[in-house]
PDB file of C-alpha atoms in Angstrom:
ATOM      1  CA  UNK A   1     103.357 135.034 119.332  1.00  0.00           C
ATOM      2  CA  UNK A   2     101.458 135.812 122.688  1.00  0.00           C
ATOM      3  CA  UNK A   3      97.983 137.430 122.269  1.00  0.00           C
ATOM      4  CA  UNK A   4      96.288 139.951 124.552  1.00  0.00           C
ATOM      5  CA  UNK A   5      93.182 137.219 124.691  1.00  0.00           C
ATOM      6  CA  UNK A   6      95.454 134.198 125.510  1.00  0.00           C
ATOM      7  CA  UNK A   7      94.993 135.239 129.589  1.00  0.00           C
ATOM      8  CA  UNK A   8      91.063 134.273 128.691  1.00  0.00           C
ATOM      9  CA  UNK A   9      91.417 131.276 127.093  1.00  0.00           C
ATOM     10  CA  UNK A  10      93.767 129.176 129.724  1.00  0.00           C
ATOM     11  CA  UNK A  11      91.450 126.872 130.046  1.00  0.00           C
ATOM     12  CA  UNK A  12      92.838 125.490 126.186  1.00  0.00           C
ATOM     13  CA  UNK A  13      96.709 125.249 127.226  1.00  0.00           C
ATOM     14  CA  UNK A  14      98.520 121.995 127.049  1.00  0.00           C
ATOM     15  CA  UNK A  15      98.724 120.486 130.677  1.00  0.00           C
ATOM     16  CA  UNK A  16     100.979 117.395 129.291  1.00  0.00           C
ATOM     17  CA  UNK A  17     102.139 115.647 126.146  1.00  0.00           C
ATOM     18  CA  UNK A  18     102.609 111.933 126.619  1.00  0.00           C
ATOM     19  CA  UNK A  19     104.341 110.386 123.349  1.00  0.00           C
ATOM     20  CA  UNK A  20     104.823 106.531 122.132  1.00  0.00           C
ATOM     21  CA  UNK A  21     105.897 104.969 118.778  1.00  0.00           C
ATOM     22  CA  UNK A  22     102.791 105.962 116.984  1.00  0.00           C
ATOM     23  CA  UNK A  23     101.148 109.286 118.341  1.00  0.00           C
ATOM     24  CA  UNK A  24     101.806 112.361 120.355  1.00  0.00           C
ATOM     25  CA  UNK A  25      98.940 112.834 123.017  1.00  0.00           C
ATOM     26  CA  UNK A  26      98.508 116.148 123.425  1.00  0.00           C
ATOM     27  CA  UNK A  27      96.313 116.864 127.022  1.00  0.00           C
ATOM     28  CA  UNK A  28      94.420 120.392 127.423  1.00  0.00           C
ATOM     29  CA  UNK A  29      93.508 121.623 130.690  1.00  0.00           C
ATOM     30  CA  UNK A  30      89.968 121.446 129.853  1.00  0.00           C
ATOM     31  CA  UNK A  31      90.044 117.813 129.747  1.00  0.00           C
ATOM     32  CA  UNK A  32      90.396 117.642 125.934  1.00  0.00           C
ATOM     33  CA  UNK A  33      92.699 115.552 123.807  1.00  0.00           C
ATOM     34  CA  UNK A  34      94.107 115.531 120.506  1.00  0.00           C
ATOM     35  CA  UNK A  35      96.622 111.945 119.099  1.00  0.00           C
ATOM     36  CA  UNK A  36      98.184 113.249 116.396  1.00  0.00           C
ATOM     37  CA  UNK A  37      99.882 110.552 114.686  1.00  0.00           C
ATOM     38  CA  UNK A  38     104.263 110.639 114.896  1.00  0.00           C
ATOM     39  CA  UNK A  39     104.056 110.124 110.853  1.00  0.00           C
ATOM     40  CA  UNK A  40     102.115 112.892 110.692  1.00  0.00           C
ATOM     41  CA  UNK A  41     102.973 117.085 110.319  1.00  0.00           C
ATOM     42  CA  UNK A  42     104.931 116.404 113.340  1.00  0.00           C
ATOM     43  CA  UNK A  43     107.533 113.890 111.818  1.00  0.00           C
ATOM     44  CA  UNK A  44     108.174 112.655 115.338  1.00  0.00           C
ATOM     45  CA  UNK A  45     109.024 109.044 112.923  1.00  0.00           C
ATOM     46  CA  UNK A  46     112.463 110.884 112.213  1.00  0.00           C
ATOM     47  CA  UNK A  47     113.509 110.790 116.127  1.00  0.00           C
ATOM     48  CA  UNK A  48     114.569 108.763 118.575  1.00  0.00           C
ATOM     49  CA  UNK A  49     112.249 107.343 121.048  1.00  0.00           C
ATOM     50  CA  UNK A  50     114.413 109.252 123.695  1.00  0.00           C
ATOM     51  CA  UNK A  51     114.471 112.706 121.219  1.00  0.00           C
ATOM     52  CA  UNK A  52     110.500 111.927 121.215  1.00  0.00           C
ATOM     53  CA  UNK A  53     110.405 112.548 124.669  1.00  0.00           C
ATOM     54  CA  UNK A  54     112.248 115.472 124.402  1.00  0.00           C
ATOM     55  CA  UNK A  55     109.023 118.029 123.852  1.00  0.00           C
ATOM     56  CA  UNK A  56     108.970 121.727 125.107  1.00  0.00           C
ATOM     57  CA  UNK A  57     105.897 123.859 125.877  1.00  0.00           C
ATOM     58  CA  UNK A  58     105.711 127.786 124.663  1.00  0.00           C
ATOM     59  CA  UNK A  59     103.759 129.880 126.269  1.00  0.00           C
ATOM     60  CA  UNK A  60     101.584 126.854 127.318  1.00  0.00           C
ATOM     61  CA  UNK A  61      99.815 126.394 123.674  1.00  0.00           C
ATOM     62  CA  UNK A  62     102.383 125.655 121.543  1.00  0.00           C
ATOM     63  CA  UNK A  63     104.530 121.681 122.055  1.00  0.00           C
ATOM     64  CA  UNK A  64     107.364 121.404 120.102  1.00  0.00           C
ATOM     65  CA  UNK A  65     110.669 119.443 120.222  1.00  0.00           C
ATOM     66  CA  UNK A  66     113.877 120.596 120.259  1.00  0.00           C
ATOM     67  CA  UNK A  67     115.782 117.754 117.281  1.00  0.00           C
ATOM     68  CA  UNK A  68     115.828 119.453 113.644  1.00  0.00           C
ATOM     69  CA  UNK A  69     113.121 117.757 111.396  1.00  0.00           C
ATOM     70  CA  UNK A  70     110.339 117.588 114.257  1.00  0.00           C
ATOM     71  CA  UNK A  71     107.413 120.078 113.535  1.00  0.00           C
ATOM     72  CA  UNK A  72     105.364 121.907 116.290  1.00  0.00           C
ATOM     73  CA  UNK A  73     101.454 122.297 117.121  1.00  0.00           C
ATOM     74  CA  UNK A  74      98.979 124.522 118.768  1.00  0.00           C
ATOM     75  CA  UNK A  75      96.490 123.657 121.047  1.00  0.00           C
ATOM     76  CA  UNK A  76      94.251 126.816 119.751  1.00  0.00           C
ATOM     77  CA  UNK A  77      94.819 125.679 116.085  1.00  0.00           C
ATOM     78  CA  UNK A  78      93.836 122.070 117.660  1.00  0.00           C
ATOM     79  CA  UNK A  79      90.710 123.322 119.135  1.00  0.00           C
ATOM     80  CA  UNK A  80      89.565 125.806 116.783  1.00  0.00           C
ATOM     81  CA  UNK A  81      90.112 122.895 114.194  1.00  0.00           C
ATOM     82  CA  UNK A  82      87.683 120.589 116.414  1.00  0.00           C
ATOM     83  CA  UNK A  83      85.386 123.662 116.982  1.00  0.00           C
ATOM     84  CA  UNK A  84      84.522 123.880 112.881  1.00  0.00           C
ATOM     85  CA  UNK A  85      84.945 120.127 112.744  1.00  0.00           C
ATOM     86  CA  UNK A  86      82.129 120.197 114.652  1.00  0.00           C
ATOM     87  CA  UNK A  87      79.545 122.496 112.950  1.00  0.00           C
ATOM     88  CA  UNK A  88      80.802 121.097 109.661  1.00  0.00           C
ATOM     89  CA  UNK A  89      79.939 117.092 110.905  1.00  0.00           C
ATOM     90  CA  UNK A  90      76.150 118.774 111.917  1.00  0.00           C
ATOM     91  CA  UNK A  91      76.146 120.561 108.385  1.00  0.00           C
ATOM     92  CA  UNK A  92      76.298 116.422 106.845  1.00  0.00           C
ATOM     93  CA  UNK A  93      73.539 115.862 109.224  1.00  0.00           C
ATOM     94  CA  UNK A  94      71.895 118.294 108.139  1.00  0.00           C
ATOM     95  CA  UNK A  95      72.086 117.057 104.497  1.00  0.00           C
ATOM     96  CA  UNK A  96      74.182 119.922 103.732  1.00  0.00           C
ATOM     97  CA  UNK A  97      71.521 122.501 104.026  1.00  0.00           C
ATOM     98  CA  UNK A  98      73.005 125.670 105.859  1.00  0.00           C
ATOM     99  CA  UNK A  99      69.916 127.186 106.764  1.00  0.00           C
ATOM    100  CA  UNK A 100      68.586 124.052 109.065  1.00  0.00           C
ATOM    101  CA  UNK A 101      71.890 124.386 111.550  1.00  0.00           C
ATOM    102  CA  UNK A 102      71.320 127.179 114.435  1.00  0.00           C
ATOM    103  CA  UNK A 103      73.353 130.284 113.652  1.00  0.00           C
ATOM    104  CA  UNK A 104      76.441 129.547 115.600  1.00  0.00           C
ATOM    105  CA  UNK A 105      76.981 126.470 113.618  1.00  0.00           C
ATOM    106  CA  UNK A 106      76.014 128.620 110.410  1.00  0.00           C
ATOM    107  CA  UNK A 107      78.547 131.535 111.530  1.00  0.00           C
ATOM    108  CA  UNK A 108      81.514 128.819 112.382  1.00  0.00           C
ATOM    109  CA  UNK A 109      80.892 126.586 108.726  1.00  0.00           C
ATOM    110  CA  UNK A 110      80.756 130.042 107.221  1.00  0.00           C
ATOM    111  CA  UNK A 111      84.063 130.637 108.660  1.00  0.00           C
ATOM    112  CA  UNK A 112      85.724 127.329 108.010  1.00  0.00           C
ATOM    113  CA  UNK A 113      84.588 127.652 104.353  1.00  0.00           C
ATOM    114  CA  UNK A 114      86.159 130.917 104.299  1.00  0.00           C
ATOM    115  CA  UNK A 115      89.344 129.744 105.442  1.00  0.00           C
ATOM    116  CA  UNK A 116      89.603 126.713 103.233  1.00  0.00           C
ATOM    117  CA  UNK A 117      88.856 128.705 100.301  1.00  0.00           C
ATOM    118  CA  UNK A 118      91.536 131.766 101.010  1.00  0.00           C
ATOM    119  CA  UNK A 119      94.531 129.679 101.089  1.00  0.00           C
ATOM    120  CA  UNK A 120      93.799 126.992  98.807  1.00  0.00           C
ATOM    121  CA  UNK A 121      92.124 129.338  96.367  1.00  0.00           C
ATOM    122  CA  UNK A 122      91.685 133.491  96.872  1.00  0.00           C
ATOM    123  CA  UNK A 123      88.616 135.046  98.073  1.00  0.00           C
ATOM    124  CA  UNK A 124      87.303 135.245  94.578  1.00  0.00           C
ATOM    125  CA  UNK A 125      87.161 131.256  95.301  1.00  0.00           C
ATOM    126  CA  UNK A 126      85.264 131.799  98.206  1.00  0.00           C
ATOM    127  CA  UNK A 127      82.661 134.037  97.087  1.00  0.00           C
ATOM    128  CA  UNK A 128      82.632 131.652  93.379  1.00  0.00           C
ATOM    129  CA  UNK A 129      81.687 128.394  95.568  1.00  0.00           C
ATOM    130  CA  UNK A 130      79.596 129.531  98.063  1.00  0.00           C
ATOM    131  CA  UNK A 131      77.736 132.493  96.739  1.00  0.00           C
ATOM    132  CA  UNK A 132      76.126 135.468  99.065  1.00  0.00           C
ATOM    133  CA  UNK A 133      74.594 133.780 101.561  1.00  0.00           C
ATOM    134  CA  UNK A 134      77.843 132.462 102.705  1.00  0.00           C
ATOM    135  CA  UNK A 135      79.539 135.632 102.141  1.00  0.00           C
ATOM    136  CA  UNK A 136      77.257 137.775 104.507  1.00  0.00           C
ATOM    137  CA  UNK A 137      77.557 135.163 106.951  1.00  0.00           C
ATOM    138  CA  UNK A 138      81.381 135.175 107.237  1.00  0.00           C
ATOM    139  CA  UNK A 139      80.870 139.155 106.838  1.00  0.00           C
ATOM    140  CA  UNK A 140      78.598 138.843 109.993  1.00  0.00           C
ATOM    141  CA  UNK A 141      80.890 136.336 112.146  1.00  0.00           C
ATOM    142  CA  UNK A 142      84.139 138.170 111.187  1.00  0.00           C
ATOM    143  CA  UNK A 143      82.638 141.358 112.783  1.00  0.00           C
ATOM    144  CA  UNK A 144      81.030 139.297 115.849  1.00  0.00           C
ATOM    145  CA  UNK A 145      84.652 137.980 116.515  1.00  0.00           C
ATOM    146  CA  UNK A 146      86.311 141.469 116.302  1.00  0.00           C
ATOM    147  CA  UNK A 147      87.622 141.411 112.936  1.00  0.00           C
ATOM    148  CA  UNK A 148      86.016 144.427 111.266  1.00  0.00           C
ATOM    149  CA  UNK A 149      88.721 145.090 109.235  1.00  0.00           C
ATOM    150  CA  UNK A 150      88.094 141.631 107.411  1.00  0.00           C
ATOM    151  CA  UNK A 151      84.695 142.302 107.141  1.00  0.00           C
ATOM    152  CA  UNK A 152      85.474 145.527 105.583  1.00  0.00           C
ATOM    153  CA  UNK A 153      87.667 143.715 103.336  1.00  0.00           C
ATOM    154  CA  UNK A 154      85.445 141.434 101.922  1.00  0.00           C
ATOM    155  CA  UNK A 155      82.480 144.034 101.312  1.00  0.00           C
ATOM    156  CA  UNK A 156      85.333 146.309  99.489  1.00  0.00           C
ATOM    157  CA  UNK A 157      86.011 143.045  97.225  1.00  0.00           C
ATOM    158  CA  UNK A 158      82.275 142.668  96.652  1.00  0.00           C
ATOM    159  CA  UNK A 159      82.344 146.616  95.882  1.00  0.00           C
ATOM    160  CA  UNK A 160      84.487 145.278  92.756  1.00  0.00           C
ATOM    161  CA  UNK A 161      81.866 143.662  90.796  1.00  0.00           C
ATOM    162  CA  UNK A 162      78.890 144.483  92.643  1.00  0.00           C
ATOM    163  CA  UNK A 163      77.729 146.451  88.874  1.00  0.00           C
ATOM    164  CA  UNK A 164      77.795 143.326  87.324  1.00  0.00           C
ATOM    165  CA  UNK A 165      74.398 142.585  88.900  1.00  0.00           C
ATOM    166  CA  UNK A 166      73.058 144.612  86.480  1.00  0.00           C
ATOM    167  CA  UNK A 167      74.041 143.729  83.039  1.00  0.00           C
ATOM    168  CA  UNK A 168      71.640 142.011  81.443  1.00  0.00           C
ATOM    169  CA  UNK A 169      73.211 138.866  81.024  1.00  0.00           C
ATOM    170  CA  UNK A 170      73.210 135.853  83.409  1.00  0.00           C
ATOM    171  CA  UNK A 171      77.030 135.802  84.936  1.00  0.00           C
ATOM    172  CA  UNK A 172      78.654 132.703  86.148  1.00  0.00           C
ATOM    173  CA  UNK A 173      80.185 133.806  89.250  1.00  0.00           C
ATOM    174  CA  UNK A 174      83.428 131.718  88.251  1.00  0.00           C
ATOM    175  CA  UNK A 175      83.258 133.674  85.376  1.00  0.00           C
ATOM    176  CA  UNK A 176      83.302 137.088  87.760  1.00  0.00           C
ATOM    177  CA  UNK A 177      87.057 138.566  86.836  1.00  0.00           C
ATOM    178  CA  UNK A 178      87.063 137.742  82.935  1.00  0.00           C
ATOM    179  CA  UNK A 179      84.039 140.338  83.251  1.00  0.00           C
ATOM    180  CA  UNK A 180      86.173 143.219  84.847  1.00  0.00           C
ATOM    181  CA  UNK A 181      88.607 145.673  83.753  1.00  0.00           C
ATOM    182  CA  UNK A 182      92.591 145.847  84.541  1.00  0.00           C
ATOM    183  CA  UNK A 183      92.167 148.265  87.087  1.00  0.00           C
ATOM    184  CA  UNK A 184      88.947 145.955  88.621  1.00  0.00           C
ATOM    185  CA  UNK A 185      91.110 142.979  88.742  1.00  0.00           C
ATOM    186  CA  UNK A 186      94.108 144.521  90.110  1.00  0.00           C
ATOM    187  CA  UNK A 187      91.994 145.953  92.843  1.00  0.00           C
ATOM    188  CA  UNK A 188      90.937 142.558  93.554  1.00  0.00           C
ATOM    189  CA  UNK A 189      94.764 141.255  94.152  1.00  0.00           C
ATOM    190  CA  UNK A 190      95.379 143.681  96.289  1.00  0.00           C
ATOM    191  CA  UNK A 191      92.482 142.875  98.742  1.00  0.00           C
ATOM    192  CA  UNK A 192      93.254 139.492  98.182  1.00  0.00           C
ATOM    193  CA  UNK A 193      97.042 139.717  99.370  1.00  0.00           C
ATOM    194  CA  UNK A 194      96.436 141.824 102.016  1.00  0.00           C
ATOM    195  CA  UNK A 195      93.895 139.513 103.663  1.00  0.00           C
ATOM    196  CA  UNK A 196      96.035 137.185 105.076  1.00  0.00           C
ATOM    197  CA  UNK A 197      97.422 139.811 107.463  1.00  0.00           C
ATOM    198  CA  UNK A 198      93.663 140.483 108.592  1.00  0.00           C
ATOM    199  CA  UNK A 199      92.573 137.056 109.672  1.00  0.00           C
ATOM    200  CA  UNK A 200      96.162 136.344 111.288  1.00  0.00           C
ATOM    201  CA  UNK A 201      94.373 136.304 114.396  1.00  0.00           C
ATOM    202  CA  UNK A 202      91.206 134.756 113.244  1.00  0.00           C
ATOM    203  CA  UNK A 203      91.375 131.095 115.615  1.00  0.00           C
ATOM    204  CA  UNK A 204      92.546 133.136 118.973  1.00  0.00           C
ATOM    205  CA  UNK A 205      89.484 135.783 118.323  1.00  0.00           C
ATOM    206  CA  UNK A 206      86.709 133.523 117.599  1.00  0.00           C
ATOM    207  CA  UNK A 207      87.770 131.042 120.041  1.00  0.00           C
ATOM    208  CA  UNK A 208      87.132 133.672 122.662  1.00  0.00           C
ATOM    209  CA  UNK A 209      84.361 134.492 120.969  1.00  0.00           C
ATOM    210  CA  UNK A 210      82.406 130.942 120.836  1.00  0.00           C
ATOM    211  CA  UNK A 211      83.543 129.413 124.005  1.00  0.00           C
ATOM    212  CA  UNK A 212      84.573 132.630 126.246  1.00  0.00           C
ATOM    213  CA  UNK A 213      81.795 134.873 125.514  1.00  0.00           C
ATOM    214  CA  UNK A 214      79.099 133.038 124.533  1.00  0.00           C
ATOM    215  CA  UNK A 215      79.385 130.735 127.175  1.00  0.00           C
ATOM    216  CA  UNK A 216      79.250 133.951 129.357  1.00  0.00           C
ATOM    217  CA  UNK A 217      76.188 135.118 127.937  1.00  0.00           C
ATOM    218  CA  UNK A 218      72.926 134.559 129.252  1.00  0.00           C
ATOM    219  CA  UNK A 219      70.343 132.025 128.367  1.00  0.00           C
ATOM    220  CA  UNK A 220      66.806 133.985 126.661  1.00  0.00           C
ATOM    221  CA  UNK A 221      63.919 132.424 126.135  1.00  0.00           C
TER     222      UNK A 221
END
């Protein structure tokens, strides 16, 4: 589905796809490339070398091929992927501490973490793994990317337990929910299903945000 920022970010559509027996080659206008491999999420293995060749482009970001079986990819999912990739491979530099990577790094590994932890887990897995430092900082990054709504969304969740902080005893924060009421945990669900809808957008926006307007931005001393 087009996006009103995809006229800002042509730099990231696919110029060309050149495919052989092991990989698809996937060539931005930027000069990047991605290989992904044919036994991979694209099942190009299942075709033909001709139906291989047989690969469409969508709106310039998206390559897919027309034979039933073969999967599809996004050059934004593809860069934003390589974007976090990034900050993440700086974070094992850094010997995992968060606080010695500048704050763009910190703001895209806050992200990432964010992501990883809402669809393999809930948000309550997010906030249980990483604690509030991490929490603020996606809080801070979804706003700078113009998602306020997911920002809002995750302080509401927080609003949840936030009276937990002062019972006396020392709280777990896996053990967060068993500590709530009915009403408390069903409160939680629904923020939790309904954020999925809220970061729909969340590669396009901070893609424009990290390379588009940052990179317009000027330099301070």
């Amino acid at each position: 589905m087009s996006h009103p920022l995809h006229a800002e970010l042509g730099c990231l559509q696919i110029e060309r796809v050149a495919v052989d027996s092991q990989a698809a080659h996937i060539h931005l206008r930027n000069g990047q490339q991605f290989s992904l491999p044919s036994d991979g999420y694209l099942r190009l293995d299942r075709l033909s070398a001709e139906q291989r060749q047989d690969v469409r482009l969508e709106d310039g970001f998206i390559a897919s091929w027309r034979h039933q079986g073969a999967g599809a990819c996004d050059s934004l999912d593809l860069v934003w992927d390589e974007l976090q990739d990034q900050s993440m491979r700086r974070l094992d530099q850094a010997g995992w501490d968060l606080q010695a990577l500048d704050r763009r790094d910190q703001q895209l590994v806050a992200l990432w973490r964010l992501q990883a932890d809402y669809y393999n887990g809930g948000l309550m897995q997010f906030f249980a793994n990483w604690g509030m430092p991490t929490f603020e900082l996606a809080q801070q990054a979804l706003t700078l990317i113009g998602l306020p709504a997911a920002c809002q969304a995750l302080r509401d969740l927080y609003a949840v337990f936030a009276r937990l902080q002062d019972e006396p005893e020392d709280i777990a924060l896996w053990d967060i929910c068993s500590w709530l009421s009915e009403a408390e945990n069903a409160r939680i669900d629904e923020l939790e299903e309904g954020f999925e809808a809220l970061i729909s957008s969340l590669p396009v926006q901070a893609l424009h945000h990290f390379l588009v307007v940052d990179a317009e931005r000027p330099l301070t001393d």
